[in-house]
Amino acid sequence: MAHVFVYGTLKTGQPNHRVLLDGAHGRATLRGRARTLEPYPLVIAGEHNIPWLLQLPGHGRCVAGEVYAVDEQMLRFLDEFEGCPDMYQRTRLTVAVEGPAGGTVQCFAYSTATYPPEWLQLPHLDDYDSQGEHGLRYNPRENR
């Protein structure tokens, strides 16, 4: 089992969370809420208002999300779902898990090193919500 940190539309209550629950894609078990140890720029960008974690550790904010333990089948599905390696790249980062089972965990996360420079000027979020006060509604794949 691998650990994956999700910070955007795959989180509980967000538009793509259902894919983590679909056993046809493999197994994913929630390990808990977590936050990146290092700050990263988390921005909403592009015509579909997609959340992007930019591979620029040390900039931005410590980002909130969830850690899932996933099997190999789910990891392969997530690679495809996230357009890896063209759209996002699967990278490693360390997160602090909240609660009594806390501690730090090394996780995979889907982030990008290939982004327009102007994205760095966008507001940096610390906790993504597709219905947040930012007013940038995510456009689901099925509507594109």
mmCIF file of C-alpha atoms in Angstrom:
data_model
loop_
_atom_site.group_PDB
_atom_site.id
_atom_site.type_symbol
_atom_site.label_atom_id
_atom_site.label_comp_id
_atom_site.label_asym_id
_atom_site.label_seq_id
_atom_site.Cartn_x
_atom_site.Cartn_y
_atom_site.Cartn_z
ATOM 1 C CA MET A 1 0.000 0.000 0.000
ATOM 2 C CA ALA A 2 1.182 3.502 -0.883
ATOM 3 C CA HIS A 3 0.151 6.735 0.810
ATOM 4 C CA VAL A 4 -1.376 9.474 -1.347
ATOM 5 C CA PHE A 5 -2.040 13.032 -0.185
ATOM 6 C CA VAL A 6 -5.104 14.606 -1.836
ATOM 7 C CA TYR A 7 -5.662 18.366 -1.497
ATOM 8 C CA GLY A 8 -8.205 19.278 -4.185
ATOM 9 C CA THR A 9 -11.188 17.747 -5.948
ATOM 10 C CA LEU A 10 -10.427 14.240 -4.580
ATOM 11 C CA LYS A 11 -10.980 15.262 -0.940
ATOM 12 C CA THR A 12 -14.098 14.245 0.973
ATOM 13 C CA GLY A 13 -17.042 16.423 -0.089
ATOM 14 C CA GLN A 14 -15.364 17.549 -3.318
ATOM 15 C CA PRO A 15 -16.487 16.815 -6.909
ATOM 16 C CA ASN A 16 -14.121 13.915 -7.731
ATOM 17 C CA HIS A 17 -14.074 12.180 -4.340
ATOM 18 C CA ARG A 18 -16.336 9.447 -5.692
ATOM 19 C CA VAL A 19 -13.478 7.898 -7.700
ATOM 20 C CA LEU A 20 -11.665 7.035 -4.452
ATOM 21 C CA LEU A 21 -14.775 5.210 -3.239
ATOM 22 C CA ASP A 22 -15.241 3.167 -6.419
ATOM 23 C CA GLY A 23 -13.837 -0.317 -5.755
ATOM 24 C CA ALA A 24 -13.595 -0.928 -9.506
ATOM 25 C CA HIS A 25 -10.547 1.387 -9.458
ATOM 26 C CA GLY A 26 -8.849 -0.413 -6.561
ATOM 27 C CA ARG A 27 -8.714 0.208 -2.840
ATOM 28 C CA ALA A 28 -8.351 3.514 -0.995
ATOM 29 C CA THR A 29 -8.592 3.813 2.788
ATOM 30 C CA LEU A 30 -8.674 7.199 4.513
ATOM 31 C CA ARG A 31 -5.827 7.493 7.046
ATOM 32 C CA GLY A 32 -6.712 10.994 8.199
ATOM 33 C CA ARG A 33 -6.579 14.727 7.618
ATOM 34 C CA ALA A 34 -3.123 16.126 7.147
ATOM 35 C CA ARG A 35 -1.142 19.221 6.243
ATOM 36 C CA THR A 36 2.082 19.551 4.262
ATOM 37 C CA LEU A 37 5.130 20.150 6.434
ATOM 38 C CA GLU A 38 6.529 22.576 3.889
ATOM 39 C CA PRO A 39 4.550 25.377 2.281
ATOM 40 C CA TYR A 40 3.559 25.008 -1.381
ATOM 41 C CA PRO A 41 1.630 27.297 -3.716
ATOM 42 C CA LEU A 42 -1.894 25.867 -4.120
ATOM 43 C CA VAL A 43 -3.703 27.858 -6.801
ATOM 44 C CA ILE A 44 -6.912 27.630 -8.817
ATOM 45 C CA ALA A 45 -6.150 28.139 -12.488
ATOM 46 C CA GLY A 46 -7.154 27.457 -16.074
ATOM 47 C CA GLU A 47 -10.475 27.600 -17.856
ATOM 48 C CA HIS A 48 -11.918 24.788 -15.673
ATOM 49 C CA ASN A 49 -10.811 26.287 -12.322
ATOM 50 C CA ILE A 50 -8.642 23.312 -11.415
ATOM 51 C CA PRO A 51 -6.683 23.283 -8.136
ATOM 52 C CA TRP A 52 -2.932 22.948 -8.774
ATOM 53 C CA LEU A 53 -0.205 22.254 -6.241
ATOM 54 C CA LEU A 54 2.877 23.856 -7.754
ATOM 55 C CA GLN A 55 6.202 22.079 -7.252
ATOM 56 C CA LEU A 56 7.777 24.994 -5.477
ATOM 57 C CA PRO A 57 8.386 23.866 -1.888
ATOM 58 C CA GLY A 58 9.138 26.670 0.538
ATOM 59 C CA HIS A 59 6.675 29.082 -1.136
ATOM 60 C CA GLY A 60 2.947 29.501 -0.546
ATOM 61 C CA ARG A 61 1.246 27.923 2.461
ATOM 62 C CA CYS A 62 1.136 24.626 4.292
ATOM 63 C CA VAL A 63 -1.685 22.847 2.470
ATOM 64 C CA ALA A 64 -4.503 20.873 4.119
ATOM 65 C CA GLY A 65 -5.750 17.622 2.660
ATOM 66 C CA GLU A 66 -6.292 13.931 3.347
ATOM 67 C CA VAL A 67 -4.006 10.910 3.322
ATOM 68 C CA TYR A 68 -5.222 7.679 1.733
ATOM 69 C CA ALA A 69 -3.571 4.282 1.741
ATOM 70 C CA VAL A 70 -4.071 2.963 -1.795
ATOM 71 C CA ASP A 71 -3.288 -0.319 -3.492
ATOM 72 C CA GLU A 72 -1.326 -0.592 -6.733
ATOM 73 C CA GLN A 73 -4.500 -0.732 -8.850
ATOM 74 C CA MET A 74 -5.814 2.535 -7.367
ATOM 75 C CA LEU A 75 -2.401 4.181 -7.745
ATOM 76 C CA ARG A 76 -2.340 3.279 -11.459
ATOM 77 C CA PHE A 77 -5.921 4.572 -11.814
ATOM 78 C CA LEU A 78 -5.017 7.858 -10.083
ATOM 79 C CA ASP A 79 -1.999 8.289 -12.378
ATOM 80 C CA GLU A 80 -4.322 8.051 -15.364
ATOM 81 C CA PHE A 81 -7.085 10.131 -13.761
ATOM 82 C CA GLU A 82 -4.611 12.926 -12.928
ATOM 83 C CA GLY A 83 -3.065 12.892 -16.406
ATOM 84 C CA CYS A 84 0.310 11.820 -15.043
ATOM 85 C CA PRO A 85 2.949 12.697 -16.166
ATOM 86 C CA ASP A 86 1.700 15.329 -18.648
ATOM 87 C CA MET A 87 -0.800 17.324 -16.576
ATOM 88 C CA TYR A 88 0.387 16.452 -13.062
ATOM 89 C CA GLN A 89 3.478 14.653 -11.884
ATOM 90 C CA ARG A 90 3.387 12.164 -9.011
ATOM 91 C CA THR A 91 5.918 13.445 -6.493
ATOM 92 C CA ARG A 92 6.773 12.742 -2.865
ATOM 93 C CA LEU A 93 6.184 15.096 0.025
ATOM 94 C CA THR A 94 5.883 14.837 3.787
ATOM 95 C CA VAL A 95 2.706 15.628 5.680
ATOM 96 C CA ALA A 96 1.734 15.885 9.336
ATOM 97 C CA VAL A 97 -1.307 13.724 10.074
ATOM 98 C CA GLU A 98 -3.838 15.182 12.521
ATOM 99 C CA GLY A 99 -5.370 13.386 15.478
ATOM 100 C CA PRO A 100 -4.292 10.668 17.917
ATOM 101 C CA ALA A 101 -2.649 8.557 15.189
ATOM 102 C CA GLY A 102 -0.701 11.658 14.122
ATOM 103 C CA GLY A 103 2.919 11.846 13.115
ATOM 104 C CA THR A 104 4.541 12.496 9.779
ATOM 105 C CA VAL A 105 4.002 10.416 6.645
ATOM 106 C CA GLN A 106 5.810 10.422 3.322
ATOM 107 C CA CYS A 107 3.154 10.515 0.589
ATOM 108 C CA PHE A 108 2.727 10.723 -3.109
ATOM 109 C CA ALA A 109 0.947 13.858 -4.309
ATOM 110 C CA TYR A 110 -0.097 15.018 -7.755
ATOM 111 C CA SER A 111 1.551 18.374 -8.355
ATOM 112 C CA THR A 112 2.999 20.193 -11.337
ATOM 113 C CA ALA A 113 6.339 21.687 -12.273
ATOM 114 C CA THR A 114 5.043 22.818 -15.681
ATOM 115 C CA TYR A 115 2.878 25.902 -15.223
ATOM 116 C CA PRO A 116 2.707 29.415 -16.648
ATOM 117 C CA PRO A 117 4.793 31.864 -14.578
ATOM 118 C CA GLU A 118 1.736 34.071 -13.967
ATOM 119 C CA TRP A 119 0.211 31.280 -11.825
ATOM 120 C CA LEU A 120 2.664 32.272 -9.095
ATOM 121 C CA GLN A 121 0.830 35.606 -8.839
ATOM 122 C CA LEU A 122 -2.537 33.911 -8.156
ATOM 123 C CA PRO A 123 -3.837 33.726 -4.576
ATOM 124 C CA HIS A 124 -2.273 30.840 -2.636
ATOM 125 C CA LEU A 125 -4.794 28.710 -0.747
ATOM 126 C CA ASP A 126 -4.179 26.539 2.282
ATOM 127 C CA ASP A 127 -7.386 24.469 2.092
ATOM 128 C CA TYR A 128 -9.198 23.958 -1.227
ATOM 129 C CA ASP A 129 -12.991 23.880 -1.418
ATOM 130 C CA SER A 130 -14.670 23.838 -4.833
ATOM 131 C CA GLN A 131 -17.510 25.932 -3.357
ATOM 132 C CA GLY A 132 -15.210 28.300 -1.448
ATOM 133 C CA GLU A 133 -15.384 32.064 -1.095
ATOM 134 C CA HIS A 134 -12.936 32.412 -4.001
ATOM 135 C CA GLY A 135 -15.971 32.054 -6.339
ATOM 136 C CA LEU A 136 -14.007 29.959 -8.869
ATOM 137 C CA ARG A 137 -16.319 27.002 -9.421
ATOM 138 C CA TYR A 138 -14.645 23.808 -10.606
ATOM 139 C CA ASN A 139 -15.919 22.605 -13.973
ATOM 140 C CA PRO A 140 -16.232 18.788 -13.735
ATOM 141 C CA ARG A 141 -14.856 16.629 -16.538
ATOM 142 C CA GLU A 142 -18.295 15.399 -17.488
ATOM 143 C CA ASN A 143 -19.316 19.021 -18.311
ATOM 144 C CA ARG A 144 -16.308 19.829 -20.503
#
